[in-house]
Amino acid sequence: MGGSSGSSPCASCKLLRRRCAKDCIFAPYFPPDDPHKFAIVHKVFGASNVSKMLQELPIHQRADAVNSLVFEANARVRDPVYGCVGAISYLQDQVSQLQMQLAVAQAEVLCIQMHHDTTIVQSQVFIDQDDKALLSNSNNINNNINSNHHHLGYAMSGHFSTNFASSSSAMQMQMQMQLQDPLKQESLWT
């Protein structure tokens, strides 16, 4: 995998201007077509430190280690003091802020739902009160009609004195008008 007599040197050897050996530890992880990858790692950690780290790791873990070094080196360029820890801290702060915003939004939704439920209950109470008033008015009308029927029946049966017997037709008209008046006065649709 390292440089051979016919192939171009790896990014590390190219940057360090040295000949790439067959057993070059950098060659498998820093290809010649991606020079920036090694340049950033070299700038932050130094080539010798990276070489020592890679030699201490088993071969199957080296690719992941190189990816982690590149990530940390990029973070250190952006934040020389904290690096990845600074990025993690920043992201944790954002998560906390978003959790607070979510809690506020959930509280607002709960308040709206409670207000909506209260409005429904209140409107149901008003409807029930309207129904009771309507029922009361209907009972009053029925009582008036029944009372007028009773008086009419009493008058028709001849229990009134003889003074009123001569004016029975006038009485019947008056009774009919009394029967109609309560219905006009207390209509269900007015």
Coordinates of N, CA, C and O in Angstrom, one line a residue:
M1 N 0.8 -1.2 0.0 CA 0.0 0.0 0.0 C 0.9 1.2 0.0 O 0.4 2.3 -0.4
G2 N 2.0 1.2 0.5 CA 2.9 2.3 0.6 C 3.4 2.7 -0.8 O 3.1 2.1 -1.8
G3 N 4.2 3.7 -0.8 CA 4.7 4.2 -2.1 C 5.6 3.2 -2.7 O 6.4 2.5 -2.0
S4 N 5.6 3.0 -3.9 CA 6.6 2.1 -4.6 C 7.3 2.9 -5.7 O 7.0 4.1 -5.8
S5 N 8.1 2.3 -6.4 CA 8.9 3.0 -7.4 C 8.1 3.7 -8.4 O 8.4 4.7 -9.0
G6 N 6.9 3.0 -8.7 CA 6.1 3.6 -9.8 C 4.9 4.4 -9.4 O 4.3 5.1 -10.2
S7 N 4.5 4.4 -8.1 CA 3.3 5.1 -7.6 C 3.7 6.4 -6.9 O 4.8 6.6 -6.4
S8 N 2.7 7.3 -6.8 CA 3.0 8.6 -6.2 C 3.0 8.4 -4.6 O 2.3 7.5 -4.1
P9 N 3.7 9.2 -3.9 CA 3.8 9.1 -2.5 C 2.5 9.5 -1.8 O 1.7 10.2 -2.4
C10 N 2.3 9.0 -0.6 CA 1.0 9.3 0.2 C 1.0 10.8 0.5 O 2.1 11.5 0.3
A11 N -0.1 11.3 1.0 CA -0.2 12.7 1.3 C 0.8 13.2 2.4 O 1.3 14.3 2.3
S12 N 1.0 12.3 3.3 CA 2.0 12.6 4.4 C 3.4 12.7 3.8 O 4.1 13.7 4.1
C13 N 3.8 11.8 3.1 CA 5.2 11.8 2.5 C 5.4 13.0 1.5 O 6.4 13.6 1.5
K14 N 4.3 13.3 0.8 CA 4.3 14.4 -0.1 C 4.5 15.7 0.6 O 5.3 16.6 0.2
L15 N 3.7 15.9 1.7 CA 3.8 17.1 2.5 C 5.2 17.2 3.2 O 5.8 18.3 3.2
L16 N 5.7 16.1 3.7 CA 6.9 16.1 4.4 C 8.1 16.0 3.5 O 9.3 16.0 3.9
R17 N 7.9 15.9 2.2 CA 8.9 15.8 1.1 C 9.9 14.7 1.4 O 11.1 14.9 1.5
R18 N 9.3 13.6 1.6 CA 10.2 12.4 1.7 C 9.7 11.3 0.9 O 8.6 11.3 0.4
R19 N 10.6 10.3 0.7 CA 10.2 9.2 -0.1 C 9.3 8.3 0.7 O 9.5 8.0 1.8
C20 N 8.2 7.8 0.0 CA 7.2 7.0 0.7 C 7.7 5.5 0.6 O 7.8 4.9 -0.4
A21 N 7.9 4.9 1.8 CA 8.4 3.5 1.9 C 7.2 2.6 1.7 O 6.1 2.9 1.8
K22 N 7.6 1.3 1.4 CA 6.6 0.3 1.3 C 5.8 0.1 2.5 O 4.6 -0.2 2.5
D23 N 6.4 0.2 3.7 CA 5.7 0.0 4.9 C 5.3 1.3 5.6 O 5.1 1.4 6.8
C24 N 5.1 2.4 4.8 CA 4.7 3.7 5.4 C 3.3 3.6 6.1 O 2.3 3.1 5.6
I25 N 3.4 3.9 7.4 CA 2.2 3.8 8.2 C 1.0 4.7 7.8 O -0.1 4.5 8.1
F26 N 1.4 5.8 7.1 CA 0.4 6.8 6.7 C -0.3 6.5 5.4 O -1.4 6.9 5.2
A27 N 0.4 5.8 4.5 CA -0.1 5.5 3.2 C -1.5 5.0 3.1 O -2.3 5.4 2.3
P28 N -1.9 4.0 4.0 CA -3.3 3.4 3.8 C -4.4 4.4 4.2 O -5.5 4.3 3.8
Y29 N -4.0 5.5 5.0 CA -5.1 6.3 5.6 C -5.0 7.8 5.1 O -6.0 8.5 5.2
F30 N -4.0 8.1 4.4 CA -3.8 9.5 3.9 C -3.4 9.4 2.4 O -2.3 9.5 2.0
P31 N -4.4 9.2 1.5 CA -4.1 9.0 0.1 C -3.6 10.3 -0.5 O -3.9 11.4 -0.1
P32 N -2.9 10.2 -1.6 CA -2.3 11.3 -2.3 C -3.3 12.3 -2.8 O -3.0 13.5 -3.0
D33 N -4.5 11.9 -3.1 CA -5.5 12.8 -3.7 C -6.3 13.6 -2.7 O -7.2 14.4 -3.0
D34 N -5.9 13.4 -1.4 CA -6.6 14.2 -0.3 C -5.5 14.8 0.6 O -5.4 14.4 1.8
P35 N -4.8 15.7 0.1 CA -3.6 16.2 1.0 C -4.1 17.0 2.2 O -3.4 17.1 3.2
H36 N -5.3 17.6 2.1 CA -5.8 18.5 3.2 C -6.0 17.6 4.5 O -5.7 18.1 5.6
K37 N -6.4 16.4 4.3 CA -6.6 15.5 5.5 C -5.4 15.3 6.3 O -5.5 15.5 7.6
F38 N -4.3 15.1 5.7 CA -3.0 14.9 6.5 C -2.5 16.3 7.0 O -2.0 16.4 8.1
A39 N -2.7 17.3 6.2 CA -2.1 18.6 6.5 C -2.8 19.1 7.8 O -2.1 19.6 8.7
I40 N -4.0 19.0 8.0 CA -4.7 19.4 9.2 C -4.3 18.6 10.4 O -4.0 19.2 11.5
V41 N -4.1 17.3 10.3 CA -3.7 16.4 11.4 C -2.3 16.8 11.8 O -1.9 16.9 12.9
H42 N -1.4 17.0 10.8 CA 0.0 17.3 11.0 C 0.1 18.7 11.7 O 0.9 18.8 12.6
K43 N -0.7 19.6 11.3 CA -0.7 20.9 11.9 C -1.1 20.9 13.4 O -0.4 21.6 14.2
V44 N -2.1 20.1 13.7 CA -2.5 20.1 15.1 C -1.7 19.1 16.0 O -1.3 19.5 17.1
F45 N -1.5 17.9 15.5 CA -0.8 16.9 16.4 C 0.6 16.6 16.0 O 1.3 16.1 16.9
G46 N 1.1 16.9 14.8 CA 2.4 16.6 14.4 C 2.5 15.2 13.9 O 1.9 14.3 14.4
A47 N 3.3 15.0 12.8 CA 3.5 13.8 12.2 C 4.0 12.7 13.1 O 3.5 11.5 13.0
S48 N 5.0 13.0 13.9 CA 5.5 11.9 14.8 C 4.5 11.4 15.8 O 4.5 10.2 16.1
N49 N 3.7 12.4 16.4 CA 2.7 11.9 17.3 C 1.7 11.0 16.7 O 1.2 10.0 17.2
V50 N 1.2 11.4 15.5 CA 0.3 10.6 14.8 C 0.8 9.2 14.4 O 0.2 8.2 14.6
S51 N 2.1 9.2 14.0 CA 2.8 7.9 13.7 C 2.8 7.0 14.9 O 2.5 5.8 14.9
K52 N 3.2 7.6 16.1 CA 3.2 6.8 17.4 C 1.8 6.3 17.7 O 1.7 5.1 18.1
M53 N 0.8 7.1 17.6 CA -0.5 6.7 18.0 C -1.0 5.5 17.1 O -1.5 4.5 17.6
L54 N -0.7 5.6 15.8 CA -1.1 4.6 14.9 C -0.4 3.3 15.1 O -1.0 2.2 15.0
Q55 N 0.9 3.4 15.4 CA 1.7 2.1 15.7 C 1.2 1.4 16.9 O 1.4 0.2 17.0
E56 N 0.7 2.1 17.9 CA 0.2 1.5 19.2 C -1.1 0.8 19.0 O -1.5 0.0 19.9
L57 N -1.8 1.1 18.0 CA -3.2 0.5 17.8 C -3.1 -0.7 16.9 O -2.3 -0.8 16.0
P58 N -4.1 -1.7 17.1 CA -4.2 -2.8 16.2 C -4.6 -2.3 14.8 O -5.2 -1.2 14.7
I59 N -4.2 -3.0 13.7 CA -4.5 -2.5 12.4 C -6.0 -2.2 12.1 O -6.3 -1.3 11.5
H60 N -6.9 -3.1 12.7 CA -8.3 -2.9 12.4 C -8.9 -1.7 13.0 O -10.0 -1.3 12.7
Q61 N -8.2 -1.0 14.0 CA -8.7 0.2 14.6 C -8.1 1.5 14.1 O -8.5 2.6 14.4
R62 N -7.1 1.3 13.2 CA -6.4 2.5 12.8 C -7.2 3.4 11.9 O -7.1 4.7 12.0
A63 N -8.1 2.9 11.0 CA -8.9 3.8 10.2 C -9.8 4.6 11.0 O -10.0 5.8 10.7
D64 N -10.4 4.0 12.0 CA -11.3 4.8 12.9 C -10.5 5.9 13.7 O -11.0 7.0 13.9
A65 N -9.3 5.5 14.1 CA -8.5 6.5 14.8 C -8.1 7.6 13.9 O -8.1 8.8 14.4
V66 N -7.8 7.4 12.7 CA -7.4 8.5 11.7 C -8.6 9.4 11.5 O -8.5 10.6 11.5
N67 N -9.8 8.8 11.4 CA -11.1 9.6 11.2 C -11.3 10.5 12.4 O -11.7 11.7 12.3
S68 N -11.1 9.9 13.6 CA -11.2 10.7 14.8 C -10.2 11.8 14.9 O -10.5 12.9 15.4
L69 N -9.0 11.5 14.5 CA -7.9 12.6 14.6 C -8.2 13.7 13.6 O -8.0 14.9 13.9
V70 N -8.7 13.4 12.4 CA -9.1 14.4 11.5 C -10.2 15.2 12.0 O -10.2 16.5 11.9
F71 N -11.2 14.6 12.6 CA -12.4 15.3 13.2 C -11.9 16.3 14.3 O -12.3 17.4 14.4
E72 N -11.1 15.7 15.2 CA -10.6 16.6 16.3 C -9.7 17.7 15.8 O -9.7 18.8 16.3
A73 N -8.9 17.4 14.8 CA -8.0 18.5 14.2 C -8.8 19.6 13.7 O -8.5 20.8 13.9
N74 N -9.9 19.3 12.9 CA -10.8 20.3 12.4 C -11.4 21.1 13.5 O -11.6 22.3 13.4
A75 N -11.8 20.4 14.6 CA -12.5 21.1 15.7 C -11.5 22.0 16.4 O -11.8 23.1 16.8
R76 N -10.2 21.6 16.5 CA -9.2 22.4 17.1 C -8.8 23.6 16.3 O -8.5 24.6 16.9
V77 N -8.9 23.5 15.0 CA -8.7 24.7 14.2 C -9.8 25.7 14.4 O -9.5 26.9 14.5
R78 N -11.0 25.3 14.6 CA -12.1 26.2 14.8 C -12.1 26.7 16.3 O -12.4 27.9 16.6
D79 N -11.7 25.8 17.2 CA -11.7 26.2 18.7 C -10.4 25.6 19.3 O -10.5 24.5 19.8
P80 N -9.3 26.4 19.2 CA -8.0 25.8 19.7 C -8.0 25.3 21.1 O -7.3 24.5 21.5
V81 N -8.9 25.9 22.0 CA -8.8 25.6 23.4 C -9.6 24.3 23.7 O -9.1 23.4 24.4
Y82 N -10.8 24.2 23.2 CA -11.7 23.1 23.6 C -11.9 22.1 22.5 O -12.3 20.9 22.8
G83 N -11.7 22.4 21.3 CA -11.8 21.4 20.2 C -13.2 20.8 20.2 O -14.2 21.4 20.2
C84 N -13.2 19.4 20.2 CA -14.5 18.7 20.1 C -15.4 18.9 21.4 O -16.6 19.0 21.3
V85 N -14.7 19.1 22.5 CA -15.4 19.3 23.7 C -16.2 20.6 23.6 O -17.4 20.7 24.1
G86 N -15.7 21.6 23.0 CA -16.4 22.9 22.8 C -17.6 22.7 21.9 O -18.7 23.2 22.2
A87 N -17.4 21.9 20.8 CA -18.5 21.6 19.9 C -19.6 20.8 20.6 O -20.8 21.1 20.5
I88 N -19.2 19.8 21.5 CA -20.2 19.0 22.2 C -20.9 19.9 23.2 O -22.2 19.9 23.3
S89 N -20.2 20.8 23.9 CA -20.8 21.7 24.9 C -21.8 22.6 24.2 O -22.9 22.9 24.7
Y90 N -21.4 23.2 23.0 CA -22.3 24.0 22.2 C -23.6 23.3 21.9 O -24.7 23.8 22.0
L91 N -23.5 22.1 21.4 CA -24.6 21.3 21.0 C -25.5 20.9 22.2 O -26.7 20.9 22.1
Q92 N -24.9 20.7 23.4 CA -25.7 20.4 24.6 C -26.5 21.6 25.0 O -27.6 21.5 25.4
D93 N -25.9 22.8 24.8 CA -26.6 24.1 25.1 C -27.8 24.2 24.2 O -28.9 24.6 24.6
Q94 N -27.6 23.9 22.9 CA -28.7 24.0 22.0 C -29.8 23.1 22.3 O -31.0 23.4 22.2
V95 N -29.4 21.9 22.7 CA -30.4 20.8 23.0 C -31.2 21.3 24.3 O -32.5 21.2 24.3
S96 N -30.5 21.9 25.2 CA -31.2 22.4 26.4 C -32.2 23.5 26.1 O -33.3 23.6 26.6
Q97 N -31.7 24.5 25.2 CA -32.6 25.6 24.8 C -33.8 25.0 24.0 O -35.0 25.5 24.3
L98 N -33.6 24.1 23.2 CA -34.7 23.5 22.4 C -35.7 22.7 23.3 O -36.9 22.8 23.1
Q99 N -35.1 22.1 24.4 CA -36.0 21.4 25.3 C -36.9 22.4 26.1 O -38.1 22.1 26.3
M100 N -36.3 23.5 26.5 CA -37.1 24.6 27.1 C -38.1 25.1 26.2 O -39.3 25.3 26.6
Q101 N -37.8 25.4 25.0 CA -38.8 25.9 24.0 C -39.9 24.9 23.8 O -41.1 25.2 23.7
L102 N -39.6 23.6 23.8 CA -40.6 22.5 23.6 C -41.5 22.5 24.9 O -42.7 22.4 24.7
A103 N -40.9 22.6 26.1 CA -41.7 22.6 27.3 C -42.7 23.8 27.3 O -43.8 23.7 27.7
V104 N -42.2 25.0 26.9 CA -43.1 26.2 26.8 C -44.2 25.9 25.8 O -45.4 26.2 26.1
A105 N -43.8 25.4 24.6 CA -44.9 25.1 23.6 C -45.9 24.1 24.1 O -47.1 24.3 23.9
Q106 N -45.4 23.1 24.8 CA -46.3 22.1 25.4 C -47.3 22.7 26.4 O -48.4 22.4 26.5
A107 N -46.7 23.6 27.2 CA -47.5 24.3 28.3 C -48.6 25.1 27.6 O -49.7 25.2 28.0
E108 N -48.2 25.8 26.5 CA -49.2 26.7 25.8 C -50.3 25.8 25.2 O -51.5 26.2 25.2
V109 N -49.9 24.7 24.6 CA -50.9 23.8 24.0 C -51.9 23.3 25.1 O -53.1 23.2 24.9
L110 N -51.3 22.9 26.3 CA -52.1 22.5 27.4 C -53.1 23.6 27.9 O -54.3 23.3 28.1
C111 N -52.6 24.8 28.0 CA -53.5 25.9 28.3 C -54.6 26.1 27.3 O -55.8 26.4 27.7
I112 N -54.3 26.1 26.0 CA -55.3 26.2 25.0 C -56.3 25.1 25.1 O -57.5 25.4 25.0
Q113 N -55.9 23.9 25.3 CA -56.8 22.8 25.4 C -57.7 22.9 26.6 O -58.9 22.7 26.6
M114 N -57.1 23.4 27.8 CA -57.9 23.6 29.0 C -58.9 24.7 28.8 O -60.1 24.6 29.2
H115 N -58.5 25.8 28.1 CA -59.4 26.9 27.8 C -60.6 26.4 26.9 O -61.7 26.7 27.1
H116 N -60.2 25.6 25.9 CA -61.2 25.1 24.9 C -62.2 24.2 25.7 O -63.4 24.3 25.5
D117 N -61.7 23.3 26.6 CA -62.6 22.4 27.3 C -63.5 23.2 28.2 O -64.7 22.9 28.4
T118 N -63.0 24.3 28.9 CA -63.8 25.1 29.7 C -64.9 25.8 28.9 O -66.0 25.9 29.4
T119 N -64.5 26.3 27.8 CA -65.5 26.9 26.9 C -66.6 26.0 26.5 O -67.8 26.3 26.5
I120 N -66.3 24.7 26.2 CA -67.3 23.7 25.8 C -68.2 23.5 27.0 O -69.4 23.4 26.9
V121 N -67.6 23.3 28.2 CA -68.4 23.1 29.4 C -69.4 24.2 29.7 O -70.5 24.1 30.0
Q122 N -68.8 25.5 29.6 CA -69.7 26.7 29.8 C -70.8 26.8 28.8 O -71.9 27.1 29.2
S123 N -70.5 26.5 27.5 CA -71.5 26.6 26.5 C -72.6 25.5 26.8 O -73.8 25.7 26.5
Q124 N -72.2 24.3 27.3 CA -73.1 23.3 27.6 C -74.0 23.7 28.7 O -75.2 23.4 28.7
V125 N -73.4 24.4 29.7 CA -74.3 24.9 30.9 C -75.3 25.9 30.3 O -76.4 25.9 30.7
F126 N -74.8 26.8 29.5 CA -75.7 27.8 28.9 C -76.8 27.1 28.1 O -78.0 27.5 28.2
I127 N -76.5 26.1 27.3 CA -77.5 25.4 26.6 C -78.5 24.7 27.5 O -79.7 24.8 27.3
D128 N -78.0 24.1 28.6 CA -78.9 23.5 29.6 C -79.8 24.5 30.2 O -81.0 24.2 30.4
Q129 N -79.3 25.7 30.5 CA -80.1 26.7 31.1 C -81.2 27.2 30.1 O -82.3 27.4 30.5
D130 N -80.8 27.3 28.9 CA -81.7 27.7 27.9 C -82.8 26.7 27.7 O -84.0 27.0 27.5
D131 N -82.4 25.4 27.7 CA -83.4 24.3 27.6 C -84.4 24.4 28.8 O -85.6 24.2 28.6
K132 N -83.9 24.7 30.0 CA -84.8 24.7 31.2 C -85.7 25.9 31.1 O -86.9 25.8 31.4
A133 N -85.2 27.1 30.6 CA -86.1 28.2 30.4 C -87.1 27.9 29.4 O -88.3 28.3 29.5
L134 N -86.7 27.3 28.3 CA -87.7 26.9 27.2 C -88.7 26.0 27.8 O -89.9 26.1 27.5
L135 N -88.3 25.0 28.6 CA -89.2 24.1 29.1 C -90.2 24.8 30.1 O -91.4 24.5 30.1
S136 N -89.7 25.7 30.9 CA -90.5 26.5 31.8 C -91.6 27.3 31.1 O -92.7 27.3 31.5
N137 N -91.1 28.0 30.0 CA -92.1 28.7 29.2 C -93.1 27.8 28.6 O -94.3 28.2 28.6
S138 N -92.7 26.7 28.1 CA -93.7 25.7 27.5 C -94.7 25.3 28.6 O -95.9 25.2 28.3
N139 N -94.2 25.0 29.8 CA -95.1 24.6 30.9 C -96.1 25.7 31.2 O -97.3 25.4 31.4
N140 N -95.6 26.9 31.3 CA -96.5 28.1 31.5 C -97.6 28.2 30.5 O -98.8 28.4 30.7
I141 N -97.2 28.0 29.2 CA -98.2 28.1 28.1 C -99.2 27.0 28.2 O -100.4 27.2 28.1
N142 N -98.7 25.8 28.5 CA -99.7 24.6 28.7 C -100.6 24.9 29.9 O -101.8 24.6 29.8
N143 N -100.1 25.4 31.0 CA -101.0 25.7 32.1 C -102.0 26.7 31.8 O -103.2 26.6 32.2
N144 N -101.6 27.8 31.0 CA -102.6 28.8 30.6 C -103.7 28.2 29.7 O -104.9 28.5 29.8
I145 N -103.3 27.4 28.8 CA -104.2 26.7 27.9 C -105.2 25.9 28.6 O -106.4 25.9 28.5
N146 N -104.6 25.0 29.6 CA -105.5 24.2 30.3 C -106.4 24.9 31.2 O -107.6 24.6 31.4
S147 N -106.0 26.0 31.8 CA -106.8 26.9 32.6 C -107.9 27.5 31.8 O -109.1 27.5 32.2
N148 N -107.6 28.0 30.6 CA -108.6 28.6 29.8 C -109.6 27.5 29.3 O -110.8 27.8 29.2
H149 N -109.2 26.3 29.0 CA -110.1 25.2 28.6 C -111.0 24.9 29.8 O -112.2 24.7 29.6
H150 N -110.5 24.9 31.0 CA -111.3 24.6 32.2 C -112.4 25.7 32.3 O -113.5 25.4 32.5
H151 N -112.0 27.0 32.2 CA -113.0 28.1 32.3 C -114.0 28.0 31.2 O -115.2 28.2 31.4
L152 N -113.6 27.7 30.0 CA -114.5 27.6 28.9 C -115.5 26.4 29.1 O -116.7 26.6 28.9
G153 N -114.9 25.3 29.6 CA -115.8 24.2 29.9 C -116.8 24.5 31.0 O -118.0 24.1 30.9
Y154 N -116.4 25.2 32.0 CA -117.2 25.6 33.1 C -118.3 26.5 32.6 O -119.5 26.4 32.9
A155 N -117.9 27.5 31.7 CA -118.9 28.4 31.2 C -119.9 27.7 30.3 O -121.1 28.0 30.2
M156 N -119.5 26.7 29.5 CA -120.3 26.0 28.6 C -121.3 25.1 29.3 O -122.3 24.8 28.9
S157 N -120.9 24.7 30.5 CA -121.8 23.7 31.2 C -122.9 24.4 31.9 O -123.8 23.8 32.5
G158 N -123.0 25.8 31.9 CA -124.1 26.5 32.4 C -124.0 26.8 33.9 O -125.1 27.1 34.5
H159 N -122.9 26.7 34.5 CA -122.7 27.0 35.9 C -122.6 28.5 36.2 O -122.6 28.9 37.4
F160 N -122.4 29.3 35.2 CA -122.4 30.7 35.4 C -123.9 31.2 35.8 O -124.8 30.5 35.4
S161 N -124.0 32.3 36.4 CA -125.3 32.8 36.7 C -126.1 33.1 35.4 O -125.6 33.3 34.4
T162 N -127.4 33.3 35.6 CA -128.3 33.5 34.4 C -128.0 34.9 33.8 O -128.4 35.1 32.6
N163 N -127.4 35.8 34.5 CA -127.0 37.1 34.0 C -126.1 36.9 32.8 O -126.1 37.7 31.8
F164 N -125.2 36.0 32.9 CA -124.2 35.8 31.8 C -124.7 34.8 30.7 O -124.1 34.7 29.7
A165 N -125.9 34.2 31.0 CA -126.4 33.2 30.0 C -126.8 33.9 28.7 O -126.6 33.4 27.6
S166 N -127.4 35.1 28.8 CA -127.8 35.9 27.7 C -126.6 36.3 26.8 O -126.7 36.5 25.6
S167 N -125.5 36.4 27.4 CA -124.3 36.9 26.6 C -123.3 35.7 26.4 O -122.1 35.9 26.4
S168 N -123.8 34.5 26.2 CA -122.9 33.4 26.1 C -122.1 33.4 24.8 O -120.9 33.0 24.8
S169 N -122.7 33.9 23.7 CA -121.9 34.0 22.5 C -120.7 35.0 22.7 O -119.6 34.8 22.2
A170 N -121.0 36.1 23.4 CA -119.9 37.1 23.6 C -118.8 36.5 24.5 O -117.6 36.7 24.3
M171 N -119.3 35.7 25.5 CA -118.3 35.0 26.4 C -117.5 34.0 25.6 O -116.3 33.9 25.9
Q172 N -118.1 33.3 24.7 CA -117.3 32.3 23.9 C -116.3 33.0 23.1 O -115.1 32.5 23.0
M173 N -116.6 34.1 22.5 CA -115.6 34.9 21.7 C -114.5 35.4 22.6 O -113.3 35.3 22.2
Q174 N -114.8 35.8 23.8 CA -113.8 36.3 24.7 C -112.9 35.2 25.1 O -111.7 35.3 25.2
M175 N -113.5 34.0 25.4 CA -112.7 32.9 25.8 C -111.7 32.4 24.7 O -110.6 32.1 24.9
Q176 N -112.2 32.5 23.5 CA -111.4 32.1 22.3 C -110.2 33.1 22.2 O -109.1 32.7 21.9
M177 N -110.5 34.3 22.4 CA -109.4 35.3 22.4 C -108.4 35.1 23.5 O -107.2 35.3 23.3
Q178 N -108.9 34.7 24.7 CA -107.9 34.5 25.8 C -107.1 33.3 25.5 O -105.9 33.2 25.9
L179 N -107.7 32.3 24.8 CA -106.9 31.1 24.4 C -105.8 31.5 23.4 O -104.7 30.9 23.5
Q180 N -106.1 32.4 22.5 CA -105.1 32.7 21.5 C -104.1 33.7 22.0 O -102.9 33.7 21.6
D181 N -104.4 34.6 22.9 CA -103.5 35.6 23.4 C -102.2 35.0 24.1 O -101.1 35.5 23.8
P182 N -102.4 34.1 25.0 CA -101.1 33.6 25.6 C -100.2 32.9 24.6 O -99.0 33.0 24.7
L183 N -100.8 32.3 23.6 CA -99.9 31.7 22.6 C -99.2 32.8 21.8 O -98.1 32.6 21.4
K184 N -99.9 33.9 21.5 CA -99.2 35.0 20.8 C -98.2 35.7 21.7 O -97.1 36.0 21.2
Q185 N -98.5 35.8 23.0 CA -97.5 36.5 23.8 C -96.3 35.7 24.1 O -95.2 36.2 24.2
E186 N -96.4 34.4 24.3 CA -95.2 33.6 24.7 C -94.9 32.6 23.6 O -95.0 31.4 23.8
S187 N -94.6 33.0 22.5 CA -94.3 32.1 21.4 C -92.9 31.6 21.6 O -92.0 32.2 22.1
L188 N -92.7 30.3 21.2 CA -91.4 29.7 21.3 C -90.3 30.2 20.3 O -89.2 30.1 20.5
W189 N -90.8 30.9 19.3 CA -89.9 31.4 18.2 C -89.5 32.8 18.3 O -89.0 33.4 17.4
T190 N -90.0 33.5 19.3 CA -89.7 35.0 19.4 C -88.6 35.2 20.5 O -88.3 34.3 21.3

